[in-house]
Coordinates of N, CA and C and ligand atoms in Angstrom, one line a residue:
M28 N 22.6 -16.9 -25.3 CA 22.9 -15.5 -24.8 C 22.1 -15.2 -23.6
N29 N 22.7 -14.6 -22.7 CA 22.0 -14.3 -21.4 C 21.3 -12.9 -21.5
T30 N 20.0 -12.9 -21.5 CA 19.3 -11.6 -21.6 C 18.7 -11.1 -20.3
N31 N 19.1 -11.8 -19.2 CA 18.7 -11.3 -17.9 C 19.3 -10.0 -17.5
R32 N 18.5 -9.0 -17.2 CA 19.1 -7.7 -16.9 C 19.0 -7.3 -15.4
L33 N 18.6 -8.3 -14.6 CA 18.5 -8.0 -13.2 C 19.6 -8.8 -12.5
S34 N 20.2 -8.3 -11.5 CA 21.2 -9.0 -10.7 C 20.4 -10.0 -9.8
K35 N 21.1 -11.0 -9.3 CA 20.5 -12.0 -8.4 C 19.8 -11.3 -7.2
T36 N 20.6 -10.3 -6.6 CA 20.1 -9.6 -5.4 C 18.8 -8.8 -5.7
I37 N 18.8 -8.1 -6.8 CA 17.7 -7.2 -7.1 C 16.5 -8.1 -7.5
C38 N 16.7 -9.2 -8.2 CA 15.7 -10.1 -8.6 C 15.0 -10.7 -7.4
A39 N 15.8 -11.1 -6.4 CA 15.3 -11.7 -5.2 C 14.5 -10.7 -4.4
A40 N 15.0 -9.4 -4.3 CA 14.3 -8.4 -3.6 C 12.9 -8.1 -4.3
L41 N 12.9 -8.1 -5.6 CA 11.6 -7.8 -6.3 C 10.6 -8.9 -6.1
N42 N 11.2 -10.1 -6.2 CA 10.2 -11.3 -6.0 C 9.7 -11.2 -4.6
N43 N 10.5 -10.9 -3.6 CA 10.1 -10.8 -2.2 C 9.0 -9.7 -2.1
Q44 N 9.3 -8.6 -2.8 CA 8.3 -7.5 -2.7 C 7.0 -7.9 -3.3
M45 N 7.0 -8.7 -4.4 CA 5.7 -9.2 -4.9 C 4.9 -9.9 -3.8
T46 N 5.6 -10.7 -3.0 CA 4.9 -11.4 -1.9 C 4.4 -10.4 -0.9
K47 N 5.2 -9.4 -0.6 CA 4.7 -8.4 0.3 C 3.5 -7.6 -0.1
E48 N 3.4 -7.3 -1.4 CA 2.2 -6.7 -2.0 C 1.0 -7.6 -1.9
A49 N 1.2 -8.9 -2.2 CA 0.1 -9.8 -2.1 C -0.3 -9.9 -0.6
H50 N 0.7 -9.9 0.3 CA 0.3 -10.0 1.7 C -0.5 -8.7 2.2
A51 N -0.1 -7.6 1.6 CA -0.8 -6.3 1.9 C -2.2 -6.4 1.4
A52 N -2.4 -7.0 0.2 CA -3.7 -7.2 -0.3 C -4.6 -8.1 0.6
Q53 N -3.9 -9.2 1.2 CA -4.7 -10.1 2.1 C -5.1 -9.4 3.4
I54 N -4.2 -8.5 3.8 CA -4.5 -7.7 5.1 C -5.7 -6.8 4.8
Y55 N -5.7 -6.1 3.7 CA -6.9 -5.2 3.4 C -8.1 -6.1 3.2
L56 N -8.0 -7.2 2.6 CA -9.1 -8.1 2.3 C -9.7 -8.6 3.7
S57 N -8.9 -9.0 4.6 CA -9.4 -9.6 5.8 C -10.0 -8.5 6.7
Y58 N -9.4 -7.3 6.7 CA -9.9 -6.2 7.5 C -11.3 -5.7 6.8
A59 N -11.3 -5.8 5.5 CA -12.6 -5.4 4.8 C -13.7 -6.3 5.2
A60 N -13.4 -7.6 5.3 CA -14.4 -8.6 5.6 C -14.8 -8.4 7.1
W61 N -13.9 -8.0 7.9 CA -14.2 -7.7 9.3 C -15.1 -6.5 9.4
A62 N -14.8 -5.5 8.7 CA -15.6 -4.2 8.7 C -17.0 -4.5 8.2
A63 N -17.1 -5.3 7.1 CA -18.4 -5.6 6.5 C -19.3 -6.4 7.6
E64 N -18.6 -7.4 8.2 CA -19.4 -8.2 9.2 C -19.8 -7.3 10.4
A65 N -19.0 -6.2 10.7 CA -19.4 -5.3 11.8 C -20.4 -4.3 11.4
G66 N -20.8 -4.3 10.1 CA -21.8 -3.3 9.6 C -21.2 -2.0 9.1
Y67 N -19.9 -1.9 9.0 CA -19.3 -0.7 8.4 C -19.1 -0.9 6.9
D68 N -20.2 -0.7 6.2 CA -20.1 -1.0 4.7 C -19.2 0.0 4.0
G69 N -19.2 1.3 4.4 CA -18.3 2.3 3.7 C -16.9 1.9 3.9
I70 N -16.5 1.6 5.1 CA -15.1 1.3 5.4 C -14.7 0.0 4.7
A71 N -15.6 -1.0 4.7 CA -15.4 -2.2 4.0 C -15.1 -2.0 2.5
N72 N -16.0 -1.2 1.9 CA -15.8 -0.9 0.5 C -14.5 -0.2 0.2
F73 N -14.1 0.7 1.0 CA -12.8 1.4 0.9 C -11.6 0.3 1.0
L74 N -11.7 -0.6 2.0 CA -10.7 -1.6 2.2 C -10.6 -2.6 1.1
F75 N -11.8 -3.0 0.6 CA -11.9 -3.9 -0.6 C -11.2 -3.3 -1.8
R76 N -11.4 -2.0 -2.0 CA -10.8 -1.3 -3.2 C -9.3 -1.3 -3.0
H77 N -8.9 -1.1 -1.8 CA -7.4 -1.1 -1.6 C -6.8 -2.5 -1.7
A78 N -7.5 -3.5 -1.3 CA -7.0 -4.9 -1.5 C -6.6 -5.0 -3.0
N79 N -7.5 -4.6 -3.9 CA -7.3 -4.7 -5.3 C -6.1 -3.8 -5.8
E80 N -5.9 -2.7 -5.1 CA -4.8 -1.8 -5.5 C -3.5 -2.6 -5.2
E81 N -3.4 -3.2 -4.0 CA -2.2 -3.9 -3.6 C -1.9 -5.1 -4.6
R82 N -3.0 -5.7 -5.0 CA -2.8 -6.8 -6.0 C -2.3 -6.2 -7.3
N83 N -2.7 -5.1 -7.7 CA -2.2 -4.5 -8.9 C -0.7 -4.1 -8.8
H84 N -0.3 -3.7 -7.5 CA 1.1 -3.4 -7.3 C 1.9 -4.7 -7.5
M85 N 1.4 -5.8 -7.0 CA 2.1 -7.1 -7.2 C 2.3 -7.4 -8.7
M86 N 1.2 -7.2 -9.4 CA 1.3 -7.4 -10.9 C 2.3 -6.5 -11.6
K87 N 2.3 -5.3 -11.2 CA 3.3 -4.3 -11.8 C 4.7 -4.9 -11.6
I88 N 5.0 -5.4 -10.4 CA 6.4 -5.9 -10.2 C 6.6 -7.1 -11.0
L89 N 5.6 -8.0 -11.0 CA 5.7 -9.2 -11.8 C 6.1 -8.9 -13.3
E90 N 5.3 -7.9 -13.8 CA 5.5 -7.5 -15.2 C 6.9 -7.0 -15.4
Y91 N 7.4 -6.2 -14.4 CA 8.7 -5.6 -14.6 C 9.8 -6.7 -14.6
I92 N 9.7 -7.7 -13.7 CA 10.7 -8.8 -13.6 C 10.8 -9.5 -15.0
L93 N 9.6 -9.8 -15.5 CA 9.5 -10.5 -16.8 C 10.2 -9.6 -17.9
E94 N 9.8 -8.3 -17.9 CA 10.3 -7.4 -18.9 C 11.8 -7.3 -18.9
R95 N 12.4 -7.5 -17.7 CA 13.9 -7.4 -17.6 C 14.6 -8.8 -17.9
G96 N 13.8 -9.7 -18.3 CA 14.3 -11.0 -18.7 C 14.7 -11.9 -17.5
A97 N 14.2 -11.6 -16.3 CA 14.5 -12.4 -15.1 C 13.4 -13.3 -14.7
K98 N 13.6 -14.1 -13.6 CA 12.7 -15.1 -13.3 C 11.7 -14.7 -12.1
V99 N 10.5 -14.9 -12.4 CA 9.4 -14.6 -11.4 C 9.3 -15.9 -10.5
T100 N 9.3 -15.7 -9.2 CA 9.0 -16.8 -8.3 C 7.8 -16.5 -7.5
V101 N 6.7 -17.2 -7.7 CA 5.5 -16.9 -6.9 C 5.6 -17.8 -5.6
S102 N 5.5 -17.1 -4.5 CA 5.7 -17.8 -3.2 C 4.4 -17.8 -2.4
A103 N 4.4 -18.5 -1.3 CA 3.2 -18.6 -0.4 C 3.0 -17.2 0.2
I104 N 1.8 -16.8 0.4 CA 1.5 -15.5 1.1 C 1.2 -15.8 2.6
P105 N 1.9 -15.1 3.5 CA 1.7 -15.3 4.9 C 0.2 -14.9 5.2
A106 N -0.3 -15.5 6.3 CA -1.7 -15.2 6.7 C -1.8 -13.8 7.2
P107 N -2.9 -13.1 7.0 CA -3.1 -11.8 7.6 C -3.1 -11.9 9.1
P108 N -2.9 -10.8 9.9 CA -2.9 -10.9 11.3 C -4.4 -11.0 11.8
A109 N -4.6 -11.1 13.1 CA -5.9 -11.3 13.7 C -6.8 -10.0 13.3
N110 N -8.1 -10.2 13.4 CA -9.0 -9.0 13.2 C -8.7 -7.9 14.1
P111 N -8.9 -6.6 13.7 CA -8.7 -5.5 14.6 C -9.8 -5.5 15.7
K112 N -9.5 -4.8 16.7 CA -10.5 -4.7 17.9 C -11.6 -3.7 17.6
N113 N -11.3 -2.7 16.9 CA -12.3 -1.6 16.6 C -11.7 -0.8 15.4
V114 N -12.5 0.2 15.0 CA -12.1 1.0 13.8 C -10.8 1.6 14.0
Q115 N -10.5 2.2 15.2 CA -9.2 2.8 15.5 C -8.1 1.8 15.3
D116 N -8.2 0.7 15.9 CA -7.2 -0.4 15.8 C -7.0 -0.8 14.3
C117 N -8.1 -0.8 13.6 CA -8.1 -1.2 12.1 C -7.2 -0.2 11.4
F118 N -7.4 1.1 11.6 CA -6.6 2.1 10.8 C -5.2 2.2 11.4
E119 N -5.0 1.9 12.6 CA -3.6 1.9 13.2 C -2.8 0.8 12.6
K120 N -3.4 -0.4 12.5 CA -2.7 -1.6 11.9 C -2.5 -1.4 10.4
T121 N -3.5 -0.8 9.8 CA -3.3 -0.5 8.3 C -2.1 0.4 8.1
F122 N -2.1 1.5 8.9 CA -1.0 2.4 8.8 C 0.4 1.7 9.0
Q123 N 0.5 0.9 10.1 CA 1.7 0.2 10.3 C 2.1 -0.7 9.2
S124 N 1.1 -1.4 8.6 CA 1.4 -2.2 7.5 C 1.9 -1.4 6.3
E125 N 1.4 -0.2 6.0 CA 1.9 0.6 5.0 C 3.3 1.1 5.2
V126 N 3.6 1.4 6.5 CA 4.9 1.9 6.8 C 6.0 0.7 6.6
D127 N 5.6 -0.5 7.0 CA 6.5 -1.6 6.8 C 6.8 -1.8 5.3
N128 N 5.7 -1.6 4.5 CA 5.9 -1.8 3.1 C 6.8 -0.7 2.5
T129 N 6.6 0.5 3.0 CA 7.5 1.6 2.6 C 8.9 1.3 2.8
E130 N 9.2 0.8 4.0 CA 10.6 0.4 4.4 C 11.2 -0.6 3.4
A131 N 10.4 -1.6 3.0 CA 10.8 -2.6 2.1 C 11.1 -1.9 0.7
I132 N 10.2 -1.0 0.3 CA 10.5 -0.3 -1.0 C 11.8 0.5 -0.9
Y133 N 12.0 1.2 0.2 CA 13.2 2.0 0.3 C 14.5 1.1 0.2
K134 N 14.4 -0.1 0.7 CA 15.5 -1.0 0.6 C 15.8 -1.3 -0.9
I135 N 14.8 -1.4 -1.7 CA 15.0 -1.7 -3.1 C 15.6 -0.4 -3.8
V136 N 15.1 0.7 -3.4 CA 15.7 2.0 -3.9 C 17.2 2.0 -3.6
K137 N 17.6 1.7 -2.4 CA 19.0 1.7 -2.0 C 19.8 0.6 -2.8
L138 N 19.2 -0.6 -2.9 CA 19.9 -1.6 -3.6 C 20.2 -1.2 -5.0
S139 N 19.1 -0.7 -5.7 CA 19.3 -0.3 -7.1 C 20.3 0.8 -7.2
F140 N 20.3 1.7 -6.3 CA 21.3 2.8 -6.3 C 22.7 2.2 -6.2
D141 N 22.9 1.4 -5.2 CA 24.2 0.8 -4.9 C 24.7 0.0 -6.1
E142 N 23.8 -0.6 -6.9 CA 24.2 -1.4 -8.0 C 24.2 -0.6 -9.3
S143 N 23.9 0.7 -9.2 CA 23.7 1.5 -10.4 C 22.8 0.9 -11.4
D144 N 21.7 0.2 -10.9 CA 20.7 -0.4 -11.8 C 19.6 0.7 -12.0
W145 N 19.8 1.6 -12.9 CA 19.0 2.8 -13.1 C 17.6 2.4 -13.6
A146 N 17.5 1.3 -14.3 CA 16.1 0.9 -14.7 C 15.2 0.6 -13.5
T147 N 15.8 -0.2 -12.6 CA 15.1 -0.6 -11.4 C 14.8 0.7 -10.5
W148 N 15.9 1.5 -10.4 CA 15.7 2.7 -9.6 C 14.6 3.5 -10.1
N149 N 14.5 3.7 -11.5 CA 13.5 4.5 -12.1 C 12.1 3.8 -11.9
F150 N 12.0 2.5 -12.0 CA 10.8 1.8 -11.9 C 10.2 1.9 -10.4
I151 N 11.1 1.8 -9.5 CA 10.7 1.7 -8.1 C 10.3 3.1 -7.6
Q152 N 10.6 4.2 -8.3 CA 10.2 5.5 -7.8 C 8.7 5.6 -7.8
W153 N 8.0 4.9 -8.7 CA 6.5 5.0 -8.8 C 6.0 4.5 -7.4
F154 N 6.7 3.5 -6.9 CA 6.2 2.9 -5.6 C 6.5 3.8 -4.4
V155 N 7.6 4.6 -4.5 CA 7.9 5.6 -3.5 C 6.8 6.6 -3.4
K156 N 6.3 7.1 -4.5 CA 5.2 8.1 -4.5 C 3.9 7.4 -4.1
E157 N 3.7 6.2 -4.5 CA 2.5 5.5 -4.1 C 2.4 5.3 -2.6
Q158 N 3.5 4.9 -2.0 CA 3.6 4.7 -0.6 C 3.3 6.0 0.2
T159 N 3.9 7.1 -0.3 CA 3.7 8.4 0.3 C 2.2 8.7 0.3
E160 N 1.5 8.5 -0.8 CA 0.1 8.7 -1.0 C -0.7 7.8 0.0
E161 N -0.3 6.6 0.1 CA -1.1 5.7 0.9 C -0.9 6.0 2.4
E162 N 0.3 6.3 2.8 CA 0.5 6.7 4.2 C -0.3 7.9 4.5
T163 N -0.2 8.9 3.6 CA -1.0 10.2 3.8 C -2.5 9.9 4.0
M164 N -3.0 9.0 3.1 CA -4.4 8.7 3.1 C -4.8 8.0 4.5
V165 N -4.0 7.1 5.0 CA -4.4 6.5 6.2 C -4.2 7.5 7.4
M166 N -3.2 8.3 7.3 CA -3.0 9.4 8.3 C -4.2 10.3 8.4
N167 N -4.7 10.6 7.2 CA -5.9 11.5 7.1 C -7.1 10.8 7.8
M168 N -7.2 9.5 7.5 CA -8.3 8.8 8.1 C -8.2 8.7 9.7
L169 N -7.0 8.5 10.1 CA -6.7 8.5 11.6 C -7.1 9.9 12.2
D170 N -6.8 11.0 11.4 CA -7.1 12.3 11.9 C -8.6 12.5 12.0
K171 N -9.3 12.0 11.0 CA -10.8 12.2 11.0 C -11.4 11.4 12.2
L172 N -10.8 10.2 12.4 CA -11.3 9.3 13.5 C -11.0 9.9 14.9
K173 N -9.9 10.6 14.9 CA -9.5 11.3 16.2 C -10.6 12.3 16.5
I174 N -10.9 13.1 15.5 CA -12.0 14.1 15.7 C -13.3 13.5 16.1
A175 N -13.5 12.3 15.6 CA -14.8 11.6 15.9 C -14.8 11.0 17.3
G176 N -13.6 10.9 17.9 CA -13.5 10.4 19.3 C -12.5 9.2 19.4
G177 N -11.8 8.9 18.4 CA -10.8 7.8 18.4 C -11.5 6.4 18.8
A178 N -10.8 5.7 19.7 CA -11.3 4.4 20.1 C -12.7 4.5 20.8
N179 N -13.0 5.7 21.3 CA -14.3 5.9 22.0 C -15.3 6.6 21.1
A180 N -15.1 6.7 19.8 CA -16.0 7.4 18.9 C -17.4 6.8 19.1
S181 N -18.4 7.7 19.1 CA -19.8 7.3 19.3 C -20.3 6.6 18.1
G182 N -21.4 5.8 18.2 CA -22.0 5.1 17.1 C -22.4 6.1 16.0
E183 N -22.8 7.3 16.5 CA -23.3 8.3 15.5 C -22.1 8.8 14.6
S184 N -21.0 9.1 15.3 CA -19.9 9.7 14.5 C -19.3 8.6 13.6
L185 N -19.3 7.3 14.1 CA -18.8 6.2 13.3 C -19.7 6.0 12.1
Y186 N -21.0 6.2 12.3 CA -21.9 6.1 11.2 C -21.6 7.1 10.1
S187 N -21.4 8.4 10.5 CA -21.1 9.4 9.5 C -19.7 9.1 8.8
L188 N -18.7 8.7 9.6 CA -17.4 8.4 9.0 C -17.6 7.3 8.0
D189 N -18.3 6.3 8.4 CA -18.5 5.1 7.5 C -19.2 5.6 6.2
R190 N -20.2 6.4 6.3 CA -20.9 6.9 5.1 C -20.0 7.7 4.2
D191 N -19.1 8.6 4.8 CA -18.2 9.4 4.0 C -17.2 8.5 3.3
M192 N -16.8 7.4 3.9 CA -15.7 6.6 3.3 C -16.2 5.8 2.1
Q193 N -17.5 5.7 2.0 CA -18.1 5.0 0.8 C -17.6 5.7 -0.5
S194 N -17.6 7.0 -0.4 CA -17.2 7.8 -1.7 C -15.9 8.5 -1.6
M195 N -15.1 8.1 -0.6 CA -13.8 8.8 -0.4 C -12.8 8.4 -1.6
P196 N -12.1 9.4 -2.1 CA -11.2 9.1 -3.2 C -10.1 8.1 -2.8
D197 N -9.6 7.3 -3.7 CA -8.6 6.2 -3.4 C -7.2 6.7 -3.1
D198 N -6.9 8.0 -3.6 CA -5.6 8.5 -3.4 C -5.6 9.8 -2.7
A199 N -4.6 10.1 -1.9 CA -4.5 11.4 -1.2 C -3.7 12.3 -2.2
T200 N -4.0 13.6 -2.1 CA -3.2 14.6 -2.9 C -1.9 14.9 -2.2
L201 N -0.8 14.8 -2.8 CA 0.5 15.0 -2.2 C 0.9 16.5 -2.2
A202 N 1.8 16.8 -1.3 CA 2.3 18.2 -1.2 C 2.8 18.7 -2.6
Q203 N 3.6 17.8 -3.3 CA 4.2 18.2 -4.6 C 3.2 18.5 -5.7
E204 N 1.9 18.1 -5.4 CA 0.8 18.4 -6.4 C 0.1 19.7 -6.0
K205 N 0.4 20.3 -4.9 CA -0.4 21.4 -4.4 C 0.3 22.8 -4.8
T206 N -0.6 23.8 -4.9 CA 0.0 25.1 -5.3 C -0.7 26.2 -4.4
A207 N -0.2 27.4 -4.5 CA -0.7 28.5 -3.6 C -2.2 28.7 -4.0
E208 N -2.5 28.5 -5.3 CA -3.9 28.7 -5.7 C -4.8 27.6 -5.2
N209 N -4.2 26.4 -5.1 CA -5.0 25.2 -4.8 C -4.3 24.5 -3.7
P210 N -4.4 25.0 -2.4 CA -3.6 24.5 -1.3 C -4.2 23.1 -0.8
Ligands
OFO4 FE1 0.5 0.1 0.0 O1 0.8 0.1 -1.7 FE2 1.5 -1.4 -2.4 O2 3.2 -0.8 -2.5

């Protein structure tokens, strides 16, 4: 009896997304190591935590594929890009990587919609929200950095930013969670 509940196309897309999440983890990991070497311990800590988050995302997808009776294929993870030039470059590249990941998630939303695979459609909504949070979080960081002087930020402002990032929450609060009382 065939108990596989995923189509070939959806299964391939989800397996591919697993590799993308692992790749995102490697990007955060390599940027974190770069930041630590450069003495930005707060930024490094933040990026290390996010490397773990991306790995958890990969595991979430792996569990879902198994739950649906389909086949998991673990593939090679592409190498992360070269180290950033400075903190501004680090966050710009991080933002771009999140946007690329969002695009890939949207493709799975579309595929599941086209196939009326409502289980996958429902599952992938968690990632849609997560990507919105992560894009917002990096945008907020870019905003803070802009105030600090962007690529020309002084050592002093980078020092304060780095210290703040040590204790920065891992998730941004989204518009849908805000109210007039708590804007
Ligand atoms: Fe960038 O969070 Fe995974 O999907």
